[in-house]
GROMACS .gro file of C-alpha atoms in nm:
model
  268
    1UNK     CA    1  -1.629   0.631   1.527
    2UNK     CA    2  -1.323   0.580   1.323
    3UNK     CA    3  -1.248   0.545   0.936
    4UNK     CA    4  -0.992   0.278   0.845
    5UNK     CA    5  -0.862   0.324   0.503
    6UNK     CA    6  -0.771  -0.013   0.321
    7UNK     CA    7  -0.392   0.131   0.239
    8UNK     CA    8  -0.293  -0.039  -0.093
    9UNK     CA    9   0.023   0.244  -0.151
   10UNK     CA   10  -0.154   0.329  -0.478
   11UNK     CA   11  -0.320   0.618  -0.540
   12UNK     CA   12  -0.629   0.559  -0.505
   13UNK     CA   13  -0.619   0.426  -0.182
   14UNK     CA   14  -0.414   0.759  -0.095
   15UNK     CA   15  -0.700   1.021  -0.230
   16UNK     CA   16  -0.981   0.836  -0.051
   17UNK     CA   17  -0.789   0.868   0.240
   18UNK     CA   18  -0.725   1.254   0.162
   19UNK     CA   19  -1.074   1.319   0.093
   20UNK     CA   20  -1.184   1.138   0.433
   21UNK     CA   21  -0.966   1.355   0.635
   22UNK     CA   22  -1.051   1.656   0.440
   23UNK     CA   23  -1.385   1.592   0.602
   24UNK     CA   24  -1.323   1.450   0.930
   25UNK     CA   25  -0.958   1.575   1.051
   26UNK     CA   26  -0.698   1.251   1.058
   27UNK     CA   27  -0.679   1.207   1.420
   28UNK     CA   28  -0.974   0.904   1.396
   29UNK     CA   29  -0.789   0.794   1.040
   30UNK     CA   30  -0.591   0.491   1.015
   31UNK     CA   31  -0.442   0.398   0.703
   32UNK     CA   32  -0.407   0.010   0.734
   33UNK     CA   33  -0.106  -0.151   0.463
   34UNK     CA   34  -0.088  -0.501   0.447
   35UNK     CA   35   0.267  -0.585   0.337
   36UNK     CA   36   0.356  -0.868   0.077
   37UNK     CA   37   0.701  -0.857   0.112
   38UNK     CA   38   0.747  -1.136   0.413
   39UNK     CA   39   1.076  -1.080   0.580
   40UNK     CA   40   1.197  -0.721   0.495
   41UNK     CA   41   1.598  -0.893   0.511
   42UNK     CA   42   1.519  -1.144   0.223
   43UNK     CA   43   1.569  -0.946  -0.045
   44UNK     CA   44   1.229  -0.970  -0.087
   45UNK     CA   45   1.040  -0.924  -0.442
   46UNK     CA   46   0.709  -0.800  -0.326
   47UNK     CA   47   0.618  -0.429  -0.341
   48UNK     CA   48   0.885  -0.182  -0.567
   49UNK     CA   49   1.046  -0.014  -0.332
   50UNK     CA   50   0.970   0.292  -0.393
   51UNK     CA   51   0.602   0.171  -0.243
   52UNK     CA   52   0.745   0.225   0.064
   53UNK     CA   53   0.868   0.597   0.000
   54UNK     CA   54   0.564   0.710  -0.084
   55UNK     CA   55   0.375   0.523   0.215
   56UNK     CA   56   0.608   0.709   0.464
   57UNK     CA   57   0.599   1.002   0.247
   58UNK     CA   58   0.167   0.975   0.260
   59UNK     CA   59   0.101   0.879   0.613
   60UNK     CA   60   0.361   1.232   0.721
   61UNK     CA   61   0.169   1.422   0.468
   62UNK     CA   62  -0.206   1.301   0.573
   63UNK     CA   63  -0.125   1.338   0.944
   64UNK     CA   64  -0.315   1.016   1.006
   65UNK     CA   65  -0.214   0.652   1.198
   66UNK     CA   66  -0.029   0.405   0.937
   67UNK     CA   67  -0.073   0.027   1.098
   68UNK     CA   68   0.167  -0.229   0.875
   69UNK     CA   69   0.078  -0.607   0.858
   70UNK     CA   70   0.276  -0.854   0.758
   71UNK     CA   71   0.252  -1.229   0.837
   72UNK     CA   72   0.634  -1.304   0.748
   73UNK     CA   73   0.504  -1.488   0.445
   74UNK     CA   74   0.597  -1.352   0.064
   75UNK     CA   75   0.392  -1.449  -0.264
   76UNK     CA   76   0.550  -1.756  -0.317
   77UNK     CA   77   0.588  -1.884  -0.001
   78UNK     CA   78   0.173  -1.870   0.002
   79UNK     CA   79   0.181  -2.049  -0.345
   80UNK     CA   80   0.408  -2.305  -0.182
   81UNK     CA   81   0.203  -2.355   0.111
   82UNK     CA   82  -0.135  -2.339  -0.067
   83UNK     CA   83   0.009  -2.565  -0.322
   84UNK     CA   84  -0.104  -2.367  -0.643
   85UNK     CA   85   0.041  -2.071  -0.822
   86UNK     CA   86  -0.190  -1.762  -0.826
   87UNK     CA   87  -0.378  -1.671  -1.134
   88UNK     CA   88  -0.659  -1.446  -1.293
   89UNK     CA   89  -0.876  -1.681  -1.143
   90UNK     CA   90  -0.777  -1.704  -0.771
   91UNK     CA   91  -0.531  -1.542  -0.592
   92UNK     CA   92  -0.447  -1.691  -0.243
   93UNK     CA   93  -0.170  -1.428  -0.197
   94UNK     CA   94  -0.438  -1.179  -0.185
   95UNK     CA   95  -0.648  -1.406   0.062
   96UNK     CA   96  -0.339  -1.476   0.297
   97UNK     CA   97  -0.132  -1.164   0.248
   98UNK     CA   98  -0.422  -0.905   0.264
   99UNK     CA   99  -0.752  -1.005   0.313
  100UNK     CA  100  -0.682  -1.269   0.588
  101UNK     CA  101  -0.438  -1.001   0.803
  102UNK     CA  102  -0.666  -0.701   0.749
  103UNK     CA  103  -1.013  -0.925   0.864
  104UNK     CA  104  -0.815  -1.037   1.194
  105UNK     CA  105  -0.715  -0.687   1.272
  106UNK     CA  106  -1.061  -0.547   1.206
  107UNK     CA  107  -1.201  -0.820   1.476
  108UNK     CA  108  -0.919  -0.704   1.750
  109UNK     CA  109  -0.906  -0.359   1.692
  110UNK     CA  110  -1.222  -0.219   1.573
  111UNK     CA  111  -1.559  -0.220   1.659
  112UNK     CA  112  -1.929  -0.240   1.378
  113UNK     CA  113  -1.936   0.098   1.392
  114UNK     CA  114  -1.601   0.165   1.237
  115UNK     CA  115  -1.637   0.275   0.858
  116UNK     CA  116  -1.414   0.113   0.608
  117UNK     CA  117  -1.305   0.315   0.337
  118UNK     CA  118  -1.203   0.147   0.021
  119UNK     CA  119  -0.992   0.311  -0.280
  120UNK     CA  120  -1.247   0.231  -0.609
  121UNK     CA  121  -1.304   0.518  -0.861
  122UNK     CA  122  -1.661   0.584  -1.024
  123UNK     CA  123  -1.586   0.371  -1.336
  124UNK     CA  124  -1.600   0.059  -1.036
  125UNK     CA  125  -1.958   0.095  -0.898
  126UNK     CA  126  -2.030  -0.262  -1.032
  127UNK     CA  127  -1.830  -0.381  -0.746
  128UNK     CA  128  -1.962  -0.184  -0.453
  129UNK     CA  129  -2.239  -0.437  -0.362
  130UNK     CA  130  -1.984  -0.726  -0.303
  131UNK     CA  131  -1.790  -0.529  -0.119
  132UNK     CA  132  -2.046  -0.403   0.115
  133UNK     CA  133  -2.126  -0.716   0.197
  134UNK     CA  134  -1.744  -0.891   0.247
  135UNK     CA  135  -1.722  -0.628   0.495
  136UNK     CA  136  -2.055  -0.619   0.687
  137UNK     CA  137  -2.159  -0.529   0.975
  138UNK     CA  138  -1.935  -0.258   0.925
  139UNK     CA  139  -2.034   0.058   0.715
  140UNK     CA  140  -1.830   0.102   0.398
  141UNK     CA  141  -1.726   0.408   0.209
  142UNK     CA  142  -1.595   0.506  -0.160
  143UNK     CA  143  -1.498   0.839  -0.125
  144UNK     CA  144  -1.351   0.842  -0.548
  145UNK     CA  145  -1.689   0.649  -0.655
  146UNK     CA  146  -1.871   1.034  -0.541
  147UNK     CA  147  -1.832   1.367  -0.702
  148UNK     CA  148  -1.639   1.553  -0.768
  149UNK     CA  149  -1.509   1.283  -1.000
  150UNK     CA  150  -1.133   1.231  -1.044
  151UNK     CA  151  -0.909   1.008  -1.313
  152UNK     CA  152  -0.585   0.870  -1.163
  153UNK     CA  153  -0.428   1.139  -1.373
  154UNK     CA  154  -0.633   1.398  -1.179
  155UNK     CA  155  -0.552   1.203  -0.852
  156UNK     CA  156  -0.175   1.235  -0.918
  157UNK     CA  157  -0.176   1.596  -0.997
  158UNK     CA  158  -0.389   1.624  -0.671
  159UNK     CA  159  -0.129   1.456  -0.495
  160UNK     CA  160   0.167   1.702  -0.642
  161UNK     CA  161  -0.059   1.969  -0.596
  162UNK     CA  162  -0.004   1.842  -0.231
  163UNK     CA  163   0.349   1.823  -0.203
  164UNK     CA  164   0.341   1.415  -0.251
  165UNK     CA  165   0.537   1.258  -0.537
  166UNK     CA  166   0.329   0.969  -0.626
  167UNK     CA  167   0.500   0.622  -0.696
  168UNK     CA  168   0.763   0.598  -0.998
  169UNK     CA  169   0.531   0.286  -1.099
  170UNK     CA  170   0.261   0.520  -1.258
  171UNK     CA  171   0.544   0.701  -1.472
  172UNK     CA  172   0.666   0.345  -1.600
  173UNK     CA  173   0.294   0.349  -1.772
  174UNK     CA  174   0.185   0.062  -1.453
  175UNK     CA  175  -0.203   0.069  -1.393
  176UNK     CA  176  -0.173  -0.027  -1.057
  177UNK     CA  177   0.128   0.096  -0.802
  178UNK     CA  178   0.100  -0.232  -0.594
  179UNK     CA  179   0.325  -0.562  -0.561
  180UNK     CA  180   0.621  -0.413  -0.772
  181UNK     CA  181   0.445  -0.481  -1.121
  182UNK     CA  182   0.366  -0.818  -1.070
  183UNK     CA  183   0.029  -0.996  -0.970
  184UNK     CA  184  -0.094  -1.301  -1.073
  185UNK     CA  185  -0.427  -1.115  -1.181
  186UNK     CA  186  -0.228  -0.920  -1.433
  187UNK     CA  187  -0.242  -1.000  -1.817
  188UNK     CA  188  -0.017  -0.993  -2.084
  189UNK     CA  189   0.016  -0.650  -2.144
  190UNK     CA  190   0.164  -0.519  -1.797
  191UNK     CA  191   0.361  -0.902  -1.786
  192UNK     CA  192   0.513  -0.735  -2.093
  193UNK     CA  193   0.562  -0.377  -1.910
  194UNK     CA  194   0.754  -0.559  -1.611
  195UNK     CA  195   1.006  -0.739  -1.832
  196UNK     CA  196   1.069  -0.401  -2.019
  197UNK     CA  197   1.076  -0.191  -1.706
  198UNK     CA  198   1.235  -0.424  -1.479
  199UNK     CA  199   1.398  -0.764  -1.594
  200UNK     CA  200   1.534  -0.872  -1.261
  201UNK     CA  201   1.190  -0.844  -1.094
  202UNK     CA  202   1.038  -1.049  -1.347
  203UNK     CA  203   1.336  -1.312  -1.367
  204UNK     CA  204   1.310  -1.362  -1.021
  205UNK     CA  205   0.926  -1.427  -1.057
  206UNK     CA  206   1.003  -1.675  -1.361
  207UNK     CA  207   1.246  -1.852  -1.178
  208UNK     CA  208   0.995  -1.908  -0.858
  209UNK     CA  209   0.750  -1.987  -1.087
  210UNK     CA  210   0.952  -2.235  -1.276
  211UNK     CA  211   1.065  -2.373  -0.871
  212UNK     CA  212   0.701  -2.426  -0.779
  213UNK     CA  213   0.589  -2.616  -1.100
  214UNK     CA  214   0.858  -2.857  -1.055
  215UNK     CA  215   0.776  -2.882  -0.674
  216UNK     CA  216   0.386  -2.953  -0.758
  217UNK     CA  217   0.502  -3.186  -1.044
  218UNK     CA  218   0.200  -2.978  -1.223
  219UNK     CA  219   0.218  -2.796  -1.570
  220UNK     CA  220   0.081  -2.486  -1.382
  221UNK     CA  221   0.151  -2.132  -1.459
  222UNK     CA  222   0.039  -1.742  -1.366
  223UNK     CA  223  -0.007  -1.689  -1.735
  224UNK     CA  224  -0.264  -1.838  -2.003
  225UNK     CA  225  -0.263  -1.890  -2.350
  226UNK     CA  226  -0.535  -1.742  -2.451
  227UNK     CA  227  -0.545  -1.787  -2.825
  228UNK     CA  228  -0.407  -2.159  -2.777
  229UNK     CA  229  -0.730  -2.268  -2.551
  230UNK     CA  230  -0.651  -2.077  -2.251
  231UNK     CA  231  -0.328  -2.364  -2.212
  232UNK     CA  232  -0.079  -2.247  -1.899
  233UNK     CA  233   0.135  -2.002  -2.045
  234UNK     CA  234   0.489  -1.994  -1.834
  235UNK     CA  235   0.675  -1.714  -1.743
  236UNK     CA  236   0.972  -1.858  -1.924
  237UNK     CA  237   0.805  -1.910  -2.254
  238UNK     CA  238   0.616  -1.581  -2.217
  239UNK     CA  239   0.938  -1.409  -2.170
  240UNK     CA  240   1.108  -1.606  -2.471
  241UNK     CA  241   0.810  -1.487  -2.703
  242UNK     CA  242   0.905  -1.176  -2.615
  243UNK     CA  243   1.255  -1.172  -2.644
  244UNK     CA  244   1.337  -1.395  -2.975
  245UNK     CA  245   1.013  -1.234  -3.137
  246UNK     CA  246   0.891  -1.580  -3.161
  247UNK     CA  247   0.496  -1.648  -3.221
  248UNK     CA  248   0.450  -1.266  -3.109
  249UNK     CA  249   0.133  -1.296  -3.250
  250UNK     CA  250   0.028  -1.529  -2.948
  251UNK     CA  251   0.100  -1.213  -2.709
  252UNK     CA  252  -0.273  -1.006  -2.612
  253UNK     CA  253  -0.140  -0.658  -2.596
  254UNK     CA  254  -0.417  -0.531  -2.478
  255UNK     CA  255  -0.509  -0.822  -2.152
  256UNK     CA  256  -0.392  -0.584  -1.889
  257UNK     CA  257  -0.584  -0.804  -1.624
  258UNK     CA  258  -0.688  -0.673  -1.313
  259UNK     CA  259  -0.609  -0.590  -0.911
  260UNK     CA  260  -0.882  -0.627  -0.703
  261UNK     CA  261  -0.699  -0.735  -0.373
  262UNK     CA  262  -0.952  -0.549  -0.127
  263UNK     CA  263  -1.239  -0.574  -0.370
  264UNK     CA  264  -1.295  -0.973  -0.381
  265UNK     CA  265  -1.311  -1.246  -0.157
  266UNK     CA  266  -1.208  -1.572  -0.218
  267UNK     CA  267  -1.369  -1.831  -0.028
  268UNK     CA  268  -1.073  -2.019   0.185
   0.00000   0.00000   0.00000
């Protein structure tokens, strides 16, 4: 029997891992990344770079298997193809770019008895359930959901403790280490963080966002307007808001959203 460890680059994903091997010795670990970048020579926006540091710098220091998928396909290029923009509602870059990849290489390379092991802290039992069952017949494991129980700050000193330097996205104040800041299931608040901490990233995103709404000929958007009837809320005007300190009362400081890539299924 094997453990496969559903390999975000956060650290979450990177303690469950560590706890798994502190129990059963890495050699039956694999630690399975799905990779949103597409092509790597695109000058891809998908994970920070510094994602990939730490995933080299975490598979050498956990002595376990890393497996990388990637279906040559970034965010947008899913949006494209799907023909809709991702949002807090769906998000077919996680069905395509993760869940999709990861099912298919479940069904070649392991067999029922193969335990999953997903990254979810104790304050994310309510989820547990759904996830059992996405992943049936195979046995599934949430090594952070058991005692002792850990923070993230407690997981990043665990990882220093270690020798590991965690990703730079947690010191830029990021709740989640994964697709370089962005995700369509993220809120105002972290939208905010990414134009602050990086305005390239998120100027590329607006302008790919702005592409694809004038490609669908739709008034579509990552974003809502929450206090203005939950209206599509572009990346553009979002970023304006910010910037000219225009209607700033409009902006939800505290909608961080959520990432919940291995966690929910969408139906295709």
């Amino acid at each position: 029997m094997s453990h496969i460890v559903m390999f975000s680059g956060g650290i979450g994903s990177w303690a469950s891992a560590y706890r798994i091997i502190e129990q059963h010795g890495p050699d039956h670990v694999t630690l399975l990344f799905c990779d949103v970048g597409g092509p790597r020579t695109s000058g891809h926006m998908g994970e920070d770079e510094d994602c990939y540091r730490f995933i080299a710098d975490a598979t050498a220091q956990l002595g376990a298997r890393l497996v990388t998928l990637n279906t040559g396909e970034d965010i947008w290029a899913t949006y494209k193809r799907r023909r809709m923009i991702g949002s807090s509602r769906i998000a077919p870059c996680s069905t395509e770019l993760k869940q999709k990849p990861a099912r298919q290489w479940l069904a070649e390379n392991a067999s029922t008895d193969d335990t999953i092991v997903i990254g979810i802290d104790w304050t994310e039992t309510h989820r547990i359930p759904a996830i059992q069952a996405a992943y049936a017949p195979h046995p599934v494991v949430f090594p952070m959901a058991e005692k002792p129980y850990l923070d993230k700050d407690d997981m990043i000193a665990l990882a220093r403790e270690n020798g590991l330097e965690p990703p730079r996205m947690y010191a830029a104040k990021y709740p989640h280490a994964n697709c370089g800041g962005f995700c369509c299931r993220a809120g105002h608040a972290q939208f905010r963080l990414l134009l602050r901490e990086n305005r390239d990233r998120f100027l590329y995103h607006e302008g790919k966002e702005q592409e694809l709404r004038e490609h669908l000929g739709k008034d579509v958007a990552v974003l809502r307007d929450h206090r203005a009837g939950g209206v599509p809320l572009t990346l553009k005007t979002f970023r304006e808001r910010i910037d000219f300190d225009q209607q700033i009362e409009l902006f939800d400081a505290d909608d961080w959203g959520g990432c919940a890539c291995f966690t929910e299924q969408e139906t295709p």
